[in-house]
Short mmCIF file of C-alpha atoms and ligand atoms in Angstrom, two decimals:
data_model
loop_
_atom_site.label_atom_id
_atom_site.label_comp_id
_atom_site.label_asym_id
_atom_site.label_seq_id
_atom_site.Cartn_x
_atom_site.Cartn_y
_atom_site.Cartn_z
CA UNK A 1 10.84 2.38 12.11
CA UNK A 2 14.37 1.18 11.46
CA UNK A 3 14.11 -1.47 13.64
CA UNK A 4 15.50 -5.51 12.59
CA UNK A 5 12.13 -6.80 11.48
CA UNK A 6 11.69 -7.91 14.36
CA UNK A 7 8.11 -6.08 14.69
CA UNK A 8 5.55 -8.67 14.68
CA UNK A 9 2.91 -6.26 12.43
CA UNK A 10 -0.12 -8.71 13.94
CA UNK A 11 0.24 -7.51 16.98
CA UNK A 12 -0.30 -3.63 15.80
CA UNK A 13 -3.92 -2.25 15.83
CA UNK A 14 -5.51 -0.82 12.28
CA UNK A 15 -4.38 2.64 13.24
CA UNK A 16 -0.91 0.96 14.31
CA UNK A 17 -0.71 -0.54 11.10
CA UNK A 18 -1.57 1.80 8.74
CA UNK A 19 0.61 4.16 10.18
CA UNK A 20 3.67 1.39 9.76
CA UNK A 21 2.63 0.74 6.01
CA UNK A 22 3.28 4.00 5.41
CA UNK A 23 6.44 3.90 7.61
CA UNK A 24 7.61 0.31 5.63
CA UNK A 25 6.70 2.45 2.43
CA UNK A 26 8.76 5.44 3.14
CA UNK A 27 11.60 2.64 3.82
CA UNK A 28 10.98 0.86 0.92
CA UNK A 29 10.24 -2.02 2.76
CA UNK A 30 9.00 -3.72 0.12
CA UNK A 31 8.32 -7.24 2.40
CA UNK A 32 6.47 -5.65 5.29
CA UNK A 33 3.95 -3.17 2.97
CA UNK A 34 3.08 -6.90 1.65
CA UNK A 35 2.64 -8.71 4.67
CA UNK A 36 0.45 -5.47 6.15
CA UNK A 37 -1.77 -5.27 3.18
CA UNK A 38 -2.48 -9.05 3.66
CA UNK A 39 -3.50 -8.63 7.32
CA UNK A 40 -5.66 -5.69 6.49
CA UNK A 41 -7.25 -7.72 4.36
CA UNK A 42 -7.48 -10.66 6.60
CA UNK A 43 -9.18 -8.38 9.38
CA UNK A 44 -11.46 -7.07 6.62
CA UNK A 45 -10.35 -4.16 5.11
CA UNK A 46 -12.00 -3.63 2.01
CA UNK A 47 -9.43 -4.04 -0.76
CA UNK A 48 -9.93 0.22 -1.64
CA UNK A 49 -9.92 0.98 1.92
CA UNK A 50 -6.34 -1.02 1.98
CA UNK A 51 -5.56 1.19 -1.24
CA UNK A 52 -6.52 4.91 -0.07
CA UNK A 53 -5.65 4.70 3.43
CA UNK A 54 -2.58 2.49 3.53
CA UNK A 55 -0.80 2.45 0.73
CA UNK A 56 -1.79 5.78 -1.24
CA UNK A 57 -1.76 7.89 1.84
CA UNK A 58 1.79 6.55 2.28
CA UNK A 59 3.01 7.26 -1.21
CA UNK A 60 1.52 11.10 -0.41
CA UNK A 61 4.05 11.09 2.78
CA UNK A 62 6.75 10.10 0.32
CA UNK A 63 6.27 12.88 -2.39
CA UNK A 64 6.06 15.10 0.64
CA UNK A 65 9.35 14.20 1.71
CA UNK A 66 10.69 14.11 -2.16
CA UNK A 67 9.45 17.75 -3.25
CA UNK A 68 11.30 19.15 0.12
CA UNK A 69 14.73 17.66 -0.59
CA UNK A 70 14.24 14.75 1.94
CA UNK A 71 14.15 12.25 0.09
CA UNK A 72 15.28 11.50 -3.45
CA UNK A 73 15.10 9.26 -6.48
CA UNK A 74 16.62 5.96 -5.20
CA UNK A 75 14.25 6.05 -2.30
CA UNK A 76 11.68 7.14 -3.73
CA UNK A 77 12.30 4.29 -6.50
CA UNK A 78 12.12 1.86 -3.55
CA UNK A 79 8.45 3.65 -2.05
CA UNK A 80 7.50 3.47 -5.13
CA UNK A 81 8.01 -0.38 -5.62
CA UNK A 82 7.10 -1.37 -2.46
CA UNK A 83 3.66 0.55 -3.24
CA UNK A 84 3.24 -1.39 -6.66
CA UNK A 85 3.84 -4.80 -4.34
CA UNK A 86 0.95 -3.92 -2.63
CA UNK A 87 -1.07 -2.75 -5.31
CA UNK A 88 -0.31 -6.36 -7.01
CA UNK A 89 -1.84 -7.96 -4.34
CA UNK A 90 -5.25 -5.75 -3.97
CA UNK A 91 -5.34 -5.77 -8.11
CA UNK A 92 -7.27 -9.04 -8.44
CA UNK A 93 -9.77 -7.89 -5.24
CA UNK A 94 -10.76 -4.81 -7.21
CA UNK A 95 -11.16 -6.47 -10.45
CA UNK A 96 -13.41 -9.72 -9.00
CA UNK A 97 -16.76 -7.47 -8.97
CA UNK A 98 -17.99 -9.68 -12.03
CA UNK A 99 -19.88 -6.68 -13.04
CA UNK A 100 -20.98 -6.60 -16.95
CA UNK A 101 -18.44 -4.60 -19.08
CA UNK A 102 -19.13 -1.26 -18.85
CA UNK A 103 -16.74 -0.06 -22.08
CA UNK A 104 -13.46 -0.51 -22.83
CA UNK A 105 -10.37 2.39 -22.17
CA UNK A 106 -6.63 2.56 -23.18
CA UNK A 107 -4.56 4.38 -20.76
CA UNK A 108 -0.72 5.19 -21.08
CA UNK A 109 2.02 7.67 -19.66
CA UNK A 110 3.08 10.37 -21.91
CA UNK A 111 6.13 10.46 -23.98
CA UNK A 112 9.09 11.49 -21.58
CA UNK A 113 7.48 10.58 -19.02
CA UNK A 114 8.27 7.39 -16.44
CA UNK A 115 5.44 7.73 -13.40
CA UNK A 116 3.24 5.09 -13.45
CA UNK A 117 1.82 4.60 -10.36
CA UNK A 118 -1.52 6.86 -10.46
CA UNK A 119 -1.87 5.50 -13.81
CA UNK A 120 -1.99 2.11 -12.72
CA UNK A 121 -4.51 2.78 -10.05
CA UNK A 122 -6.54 4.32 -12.32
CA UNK A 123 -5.86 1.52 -14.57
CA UNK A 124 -6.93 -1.04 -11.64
CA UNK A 125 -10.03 0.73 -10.43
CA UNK A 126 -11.53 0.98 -13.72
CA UNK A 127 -11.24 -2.47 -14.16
CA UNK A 128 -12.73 -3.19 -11.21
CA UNK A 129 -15.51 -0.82 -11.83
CA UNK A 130 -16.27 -3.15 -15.06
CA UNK A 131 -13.80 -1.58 -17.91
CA UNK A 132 -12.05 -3.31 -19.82
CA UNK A 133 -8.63 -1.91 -19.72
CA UNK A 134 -5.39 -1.60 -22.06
CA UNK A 135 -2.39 -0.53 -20.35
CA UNK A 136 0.14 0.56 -22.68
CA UNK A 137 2.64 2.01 -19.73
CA UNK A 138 4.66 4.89 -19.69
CA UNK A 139 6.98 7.10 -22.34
CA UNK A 140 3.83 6.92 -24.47
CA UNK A 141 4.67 9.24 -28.31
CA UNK A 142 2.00 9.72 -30.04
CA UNK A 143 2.45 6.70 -32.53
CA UNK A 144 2.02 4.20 -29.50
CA UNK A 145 -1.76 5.92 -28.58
CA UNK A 146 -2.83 5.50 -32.45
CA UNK A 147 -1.85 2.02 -32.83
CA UNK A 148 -3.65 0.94 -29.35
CA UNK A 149 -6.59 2.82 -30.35
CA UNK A 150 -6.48 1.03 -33.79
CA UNK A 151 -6.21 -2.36 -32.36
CA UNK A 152 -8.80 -1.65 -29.15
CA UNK A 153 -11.26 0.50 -30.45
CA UNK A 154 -11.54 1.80 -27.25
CA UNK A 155 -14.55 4.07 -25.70
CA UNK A 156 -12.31 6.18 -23.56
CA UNK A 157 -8.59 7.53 -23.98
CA UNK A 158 -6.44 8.40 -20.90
CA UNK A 159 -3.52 9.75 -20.55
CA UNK A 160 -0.91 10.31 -17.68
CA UNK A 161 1.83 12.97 -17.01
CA UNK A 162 3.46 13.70 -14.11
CA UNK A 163 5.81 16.37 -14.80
CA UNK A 164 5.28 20.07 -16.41
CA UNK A 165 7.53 19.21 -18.76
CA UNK A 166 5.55 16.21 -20.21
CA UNK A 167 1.60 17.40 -19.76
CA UNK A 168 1.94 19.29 -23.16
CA UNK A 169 2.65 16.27 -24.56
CA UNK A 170 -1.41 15.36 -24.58
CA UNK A 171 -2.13 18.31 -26.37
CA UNK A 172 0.39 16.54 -29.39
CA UNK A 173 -2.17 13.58 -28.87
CA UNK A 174 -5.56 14.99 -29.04
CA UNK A 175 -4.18 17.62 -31.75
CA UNK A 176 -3.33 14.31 -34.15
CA UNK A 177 -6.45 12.58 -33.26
CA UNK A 178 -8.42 15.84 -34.38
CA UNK A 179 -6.02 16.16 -37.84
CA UNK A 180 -7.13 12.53 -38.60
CA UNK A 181 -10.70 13.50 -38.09
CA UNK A 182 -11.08 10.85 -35.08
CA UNK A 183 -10.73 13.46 -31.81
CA UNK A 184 -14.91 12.96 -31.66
CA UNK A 185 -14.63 9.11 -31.57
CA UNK A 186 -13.11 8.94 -27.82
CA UNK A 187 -13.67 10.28 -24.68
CA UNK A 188 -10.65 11.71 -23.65
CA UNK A 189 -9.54 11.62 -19.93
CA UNK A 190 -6.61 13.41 -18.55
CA UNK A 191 -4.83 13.47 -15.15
CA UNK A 192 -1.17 13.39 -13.04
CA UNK A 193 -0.76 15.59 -10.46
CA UNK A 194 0.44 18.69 -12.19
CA UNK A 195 -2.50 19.08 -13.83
CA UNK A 196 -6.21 20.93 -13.74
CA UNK A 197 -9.68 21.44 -15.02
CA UNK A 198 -8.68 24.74 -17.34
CA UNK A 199 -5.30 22.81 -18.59
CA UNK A 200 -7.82 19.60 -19.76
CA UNK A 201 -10.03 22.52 -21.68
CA UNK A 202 -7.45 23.98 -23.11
CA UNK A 203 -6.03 21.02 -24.40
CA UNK A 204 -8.82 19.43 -25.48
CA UNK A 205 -9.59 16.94 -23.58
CA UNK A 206 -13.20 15.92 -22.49
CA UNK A 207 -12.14 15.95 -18.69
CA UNK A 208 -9.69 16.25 -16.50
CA UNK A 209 -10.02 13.26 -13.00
CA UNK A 210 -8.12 14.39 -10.32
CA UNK A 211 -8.16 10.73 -8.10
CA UNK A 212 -8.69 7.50 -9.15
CA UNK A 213 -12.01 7.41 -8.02
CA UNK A 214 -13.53 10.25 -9.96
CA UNK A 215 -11.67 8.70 -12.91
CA UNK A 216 -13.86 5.77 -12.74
CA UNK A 217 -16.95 8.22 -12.14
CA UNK A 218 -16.34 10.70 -14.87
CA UNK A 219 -15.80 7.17 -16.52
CA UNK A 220 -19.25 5.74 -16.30
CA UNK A 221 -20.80 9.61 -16.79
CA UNK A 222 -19.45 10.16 -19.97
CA UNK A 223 -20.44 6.32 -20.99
CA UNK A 224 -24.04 6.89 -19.88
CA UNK A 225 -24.34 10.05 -21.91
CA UNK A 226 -22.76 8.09 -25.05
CA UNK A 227 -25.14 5.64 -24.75
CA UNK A 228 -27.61 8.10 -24.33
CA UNK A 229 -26.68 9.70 -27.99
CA UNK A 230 -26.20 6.38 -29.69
CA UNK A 231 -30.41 5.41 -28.41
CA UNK A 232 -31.18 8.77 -29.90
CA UNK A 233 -30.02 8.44 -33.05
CA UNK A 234 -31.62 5.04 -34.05
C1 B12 B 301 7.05 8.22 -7.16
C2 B12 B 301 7.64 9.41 -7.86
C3 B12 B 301 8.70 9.19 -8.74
C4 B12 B 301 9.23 7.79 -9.07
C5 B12 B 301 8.26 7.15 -10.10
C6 B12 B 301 8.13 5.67 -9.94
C7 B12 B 301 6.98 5.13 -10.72
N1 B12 B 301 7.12 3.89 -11.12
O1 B12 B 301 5.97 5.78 -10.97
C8 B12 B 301 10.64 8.13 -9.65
C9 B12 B 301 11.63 8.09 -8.53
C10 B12 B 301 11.12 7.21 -10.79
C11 B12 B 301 10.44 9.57 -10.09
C12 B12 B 301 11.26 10.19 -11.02
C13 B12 B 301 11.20 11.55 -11.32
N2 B12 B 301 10.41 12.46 -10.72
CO1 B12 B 301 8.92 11.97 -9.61
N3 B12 B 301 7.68 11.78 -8.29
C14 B12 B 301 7.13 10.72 -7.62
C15 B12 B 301 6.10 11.17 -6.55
C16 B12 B 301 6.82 11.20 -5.21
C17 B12 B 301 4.84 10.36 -6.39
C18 B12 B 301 4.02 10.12 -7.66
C19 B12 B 301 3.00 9.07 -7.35
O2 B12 B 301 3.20 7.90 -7.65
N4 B12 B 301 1.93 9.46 -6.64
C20 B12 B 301 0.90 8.55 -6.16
C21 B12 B 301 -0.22 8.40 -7.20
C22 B12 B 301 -1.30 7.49 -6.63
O3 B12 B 301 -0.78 9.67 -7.44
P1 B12 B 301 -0.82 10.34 -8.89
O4 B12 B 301 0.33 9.88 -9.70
O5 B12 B 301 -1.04 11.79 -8.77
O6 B12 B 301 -2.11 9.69 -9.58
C23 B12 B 301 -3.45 9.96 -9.19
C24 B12 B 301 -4.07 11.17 -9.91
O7 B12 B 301 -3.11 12.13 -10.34
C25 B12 B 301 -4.88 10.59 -11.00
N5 B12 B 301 -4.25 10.24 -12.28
C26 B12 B 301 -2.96 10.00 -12.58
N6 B12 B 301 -2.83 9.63 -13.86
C27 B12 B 301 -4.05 9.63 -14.40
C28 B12 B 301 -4.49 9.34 -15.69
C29 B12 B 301 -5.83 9.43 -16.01
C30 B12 B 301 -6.31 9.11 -17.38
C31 B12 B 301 -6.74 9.84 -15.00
C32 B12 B 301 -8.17 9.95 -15.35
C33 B12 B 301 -6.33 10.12 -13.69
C34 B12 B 301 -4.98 10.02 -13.41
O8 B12 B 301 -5.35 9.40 -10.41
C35 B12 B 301 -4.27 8.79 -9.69
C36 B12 B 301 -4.80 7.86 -8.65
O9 B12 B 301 -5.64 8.47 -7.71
C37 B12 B 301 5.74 12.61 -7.09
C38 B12 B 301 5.19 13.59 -6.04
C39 B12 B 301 3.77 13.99 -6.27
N7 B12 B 301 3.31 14.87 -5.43
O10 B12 B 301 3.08 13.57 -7.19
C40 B12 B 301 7.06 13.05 -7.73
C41 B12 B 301 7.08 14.11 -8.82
C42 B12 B 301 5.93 13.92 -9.81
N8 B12 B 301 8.40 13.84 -9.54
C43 B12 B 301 9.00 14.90 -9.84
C44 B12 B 301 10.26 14.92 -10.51
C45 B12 B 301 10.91 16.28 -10.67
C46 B12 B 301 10.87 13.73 -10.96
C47 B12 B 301 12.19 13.62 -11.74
C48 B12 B 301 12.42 14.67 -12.83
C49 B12 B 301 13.31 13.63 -10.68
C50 B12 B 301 14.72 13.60 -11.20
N9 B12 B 301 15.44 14.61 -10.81
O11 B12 B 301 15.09 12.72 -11.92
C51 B12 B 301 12.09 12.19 -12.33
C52 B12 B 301 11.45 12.18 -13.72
C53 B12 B 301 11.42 10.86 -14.39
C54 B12 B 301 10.58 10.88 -15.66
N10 B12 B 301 11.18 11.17 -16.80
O12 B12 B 301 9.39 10.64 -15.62
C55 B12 B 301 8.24 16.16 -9.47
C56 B12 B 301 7.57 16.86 -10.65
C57 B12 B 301 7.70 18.36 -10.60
C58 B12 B 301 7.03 19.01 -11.75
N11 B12 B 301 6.26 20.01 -11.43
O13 B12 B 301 7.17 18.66 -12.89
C59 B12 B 301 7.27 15.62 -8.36
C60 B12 B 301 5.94 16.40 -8.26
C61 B12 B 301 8.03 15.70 -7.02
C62 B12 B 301 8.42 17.12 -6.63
N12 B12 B 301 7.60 17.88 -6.01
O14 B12 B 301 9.51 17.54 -6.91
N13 B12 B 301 9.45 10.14 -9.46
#
């Protein structure tokens, strides 16, 4: 919809609505993907409901549109900011769930590598699953993981990439957390689009999440299990 903002988004239906987020997201309309997420919310919506169906769904019409040569980088810049907008706003929902702290993870982009979005999410649903979460951002070398892990002591590593260029760079990671004898210390979780169960094996990592939502179930899995160990060995 190009139209002058003159579209009153109340008067839309859900299925009206959703289908104009992701319209306002493909136009970067940074403004309107706000205002939409807030009525969703106001007739409802749960906050992840607003998340998957609006605004996620939406970015998935935009990298459509950006692998066939539709779209490119300045537009996509502005999807992608007018997604993060409405991710700001559902952030404190998903977090409120004053569940007890489940563990704690650091999560950061790899080195050379600027996507941040699904990290983010990731970032924001395991928080509001009950992790405590360290977001260290993108362009991540290996120097930047070390000292996080040093100051967190984290449960759980995760790592981002986004590009086939950058997903070797976790194998540089869990390769220097094995040569300092710490690789057994952390669960290590790995995702981004480009990537797949056999590339986490053969990496090293403990798993590989392919949404958000597993994340936070592979997550609490692997937390159970260590907990699990740790009762054993008393
Ligand atoms: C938005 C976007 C951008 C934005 C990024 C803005 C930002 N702040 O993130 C901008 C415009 C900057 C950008 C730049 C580039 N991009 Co880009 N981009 C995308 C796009 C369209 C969407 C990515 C996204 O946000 N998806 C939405 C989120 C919700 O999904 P997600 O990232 O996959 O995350 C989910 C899961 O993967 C998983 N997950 C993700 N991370 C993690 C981490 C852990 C620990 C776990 C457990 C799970 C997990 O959970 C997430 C939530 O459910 C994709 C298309 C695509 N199909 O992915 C291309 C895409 C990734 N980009 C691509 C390219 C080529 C580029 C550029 C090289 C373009 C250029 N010519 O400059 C640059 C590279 C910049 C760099 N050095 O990083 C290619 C990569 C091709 C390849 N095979 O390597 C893609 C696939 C598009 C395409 N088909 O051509 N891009």
């Amino acid at each position: 919809m190009s139209d002058e903002g003159e579209l009153d988004l109340r008067s839309l239906n859900d299925e009206e609505l959703t289908q104009q987020v992701h319209d306002d997201l493909y136009d970067g309309l940074k403004e309107e993907v706000e205002e939409a997420v807030h009525i969703l919310l106001e007739r409802g919506w749960t906050p992840y409901k607003v998340l998957t169906e609006a605004l996620v769904e939406g970015m998935r019409i935009v990298g459509i549109d950006f692998r066939d040569g539709i779209l490119f980088v300045p537009e996509v810049l502005l999807a992608a900011n007018s997604m993060k907008a409405g991710m700001a706003i559902l952030r404190p929902l998903l977090a409120e769930t004053g569940a007890p702290r489940l563990g704690k993870m650091v999560i950061g982009t790899v080195k050379g590598d600027i996507h941040d979005i699904g990290k983010n999410l990731v970032a924001m649903m395991m928080e509001g699953a009950g992790f405590e979460v360290i977001n260290i951002g993108i362009n991540n070398p290996v120097e930047k993981y070390l000292d996080a892990i040093a100051e967190h002591q984290p449960d759980i590593l995760g790592m981002s990439a986004l590009l086939t260029t950058t997903m070797p760079y976790m194998k540089v990671v869990i390769d220097t957390l094995k040569e300092k004898g710490m690789r057994d210390d952390y669960i290590v979780l790995v995702g981004g689009a480009p990537l797949n169960e056999e590339f986490a094996k053969a990496v090293g990592a403990d798993a590989y999440c392919r949404d958000a939502a597993v994340a936070v179930e592979t997550a609490k899995d692997f937390m159970k299990r260590k907990h699990n160990l740790l009762a054993a060995s008393a």
